[in-house]
GROMACS .gro file of C-alpha atoms in nm:
model
   88
    1MET     CA    1   2.276  -2.542  -4.134
    2SER     CA    2   2.442  -2.207  -4.079
    3ARG     CA    3   2.406  -1.989  -3.770
    4PHE     CA    4   2.424  -1.615  -3.772
    5VAL     CA    5   2.395  -1.332  -3.524
    6GLU     CA    6   2.137  -1.055  -3.559
    7ILE     CA    7   2.139  -0.744  -3.341
    8VAL     CA    8   1.791  -0.644  -3.224
    9PRO     CA    9   1.725  -0.296  -3.077
   10PHE     CA   10   1.602  -0.308  -2.716
   11HIS     CA   11   1.575  -0.002  -2.486
   12ASP     CA   12   1.864   0.187  -2.648
   13HIS     CA   13   2.080  -0.128  -2.655
   14GLY     CA   14   2.169  -0.367  -2.932
   15LEU     CA   15   2.087  -0.720  -2.817
   16PRO     CA   16   2.237  -1.013  -3.003
   17THR     CA   17   2.026  -1.307  -3.111
   18ILE     CA   18   2.144  -1.624  -3.277
   19ARG     CA   19   1.940  -1.757  -3.567
   20GLN     CA   20   1.970  -2.107  -3.708
   21GLY     CA   21   1.695  -2.186  -3.955
   22ASP     CA   22   1.364  -2.114  -3.782
   23GLN     CA   23   1.522  -2.127  -3.434
   24VAL     CA   24   1.600  -1.789  -3.274
   25GLU     CA   25   1.778  -1.764  -2.939
   26VAL     CA   26   1.839  -1.454  -2.729
   27VAL     CA   27   2.187  -1.399  -2.585
   28MET     CA   28   2.088  -1.347  -2.223
   29ARG     CA   29   2.371  -1.160  -2.053
   30PRO     CA   30   2.329  -0.837  -2.257
   31LEU     CA   31   1.952  -0.853  -2.207
   32VAL     CA   32   1.987  -0.890  -1.830
   33GLY     CA   33   2.231  -0.598  -1.824
   34ALA     CA   34   2.000  -0.383  -2.037
   35ILE     CA   35   1.721  -0.416  -1.783
   36GLY     CA   36   1.958  -0.344  -1.494
   37LEU     CA   37   1.974  -0.683  -1.323
   38SER     CA   38   2.262  -0.887  -1.185
   39TRP     CA   39   2.377  -1.151  -1.435
   40ASN     CA   40   2.482  -1.412  -1.177
   41GLY     CA   41   2.150  -1.402  -0.995
   42GLN     CA   42   1.948  -1.419  -1.316
   43PHE     CA   43   2.154  -1.706  -1.455
   44GLU     CA   44   2.093  -1.904  -1.136
   45ARG     CA   45   1.722  -1.822  -1.160
   46LEU     CA   46   1.711  -1.953  -1.519
   47LYS     CA   47   1.885  -2.276  -1.424
   48ARG     CA   48   1.645  -2.337  -1.132
   49HIS     CA   49   1.321  -2.252  -1.312
   50PRO     CA   50   1.113  -2.566  -1.382
   51VAL     CA   51   1.016  -2.456  -1.736
   52LEU     CA   52   1.280  -2.207  -1.849
   53SER     CA   53   1.568  -2.436  -1.753
   54HIS     CA   54   1.471  -2.663  -2.046
   55SER     CA   55   1.507  -2.375  -2.296
   56VAL     CA   56   1.830  -2.220  -2.170
   57ARG     CA   57   2.162  -2.354  -2.295
   58VAL     CA   58   2.527  -2.265  -2.325
   59THR     CA   59   2.664  -2.242  -2.679
   60ARG     CA   60   3.002  -2.150  -2.826
   61THR     CA   61   3.021  -1.820  -3.016
   62ASP     CA   62   3.301  -1.632  -3.184
   63GLY     CA   63   3.403  -1.324  -2.994
   64THR     CA   64   3.693  -1.093  -2.943
   65GLY     CA   65   3.989  -1.315  -2.864
   66GLY     CA   66   3.832  -1.639  -2.989
   67GLU     CA   67   3.540  -1.860  -2.899
   68ARG     CA   68   3.355  -1.823  -2.571
   69ASP     CA   69   3.060  -1.976  -2.390
   70THR     CA   70   2.736  -1.783  -2.431
   71VAL     CA   71   2.408  -1.842  -2.248
   72VAL     CA   72   2.106  -1.828  -2.478
   73LEU     CA   73   1.730  -1.870  -2.430
   74ASP     CA   74   1.480  -1.972  -2.696
   75LEU     CA   75   1.305  -1.654  -2.812
   76LYS     CA   76   0.965  -1.818  -2.759
   77MET     CA   77   1.045  -1.845  -2.387
   78LEU     CA   78   1.154  -1.482  -2.344
   79PRO     CA   79   0.807  -1.356  -2.236
   80GLY     CA   80   0.803  -1.629  -1.970
   81TYR     CA   81   1.142  -1.517  -1.841
   82LEU     CA   82   1.039  -1.151  -1.835
   83ALA     CA   83   0.724  -1.246  -1.641
   84THR     CA   84   0.941  -1.392  -1.361
   85ILE     CA   85   1.103  -1.054  -1.292
   86GLN     CA   86   0.952  -0.874  -0.995
   87SER     CA   87   0.969  -0.499  -0.975
   88GLU     CA   88   1.059  -0.349  -0.640
   0.00000   0.00000   0.00000
């Protein structure tokens, strides 16, 4: 089954998603940057979360200069992730 990247508009940014069949995953680093948060802290939060940690994974994607590791989250879990963010 083939995978392809779709760019979704989000707050004046283009956020990549990866689609494979019915499965859609959000590439997390650009999303975290678009909402103005620190990537390292949010990645640690995802790995520690009792529910979200089961839906986050590292996948290989083609990028400038070759393949690289990319952290993705199942699109269905995105509202749950966004609900964990506390405004100051």
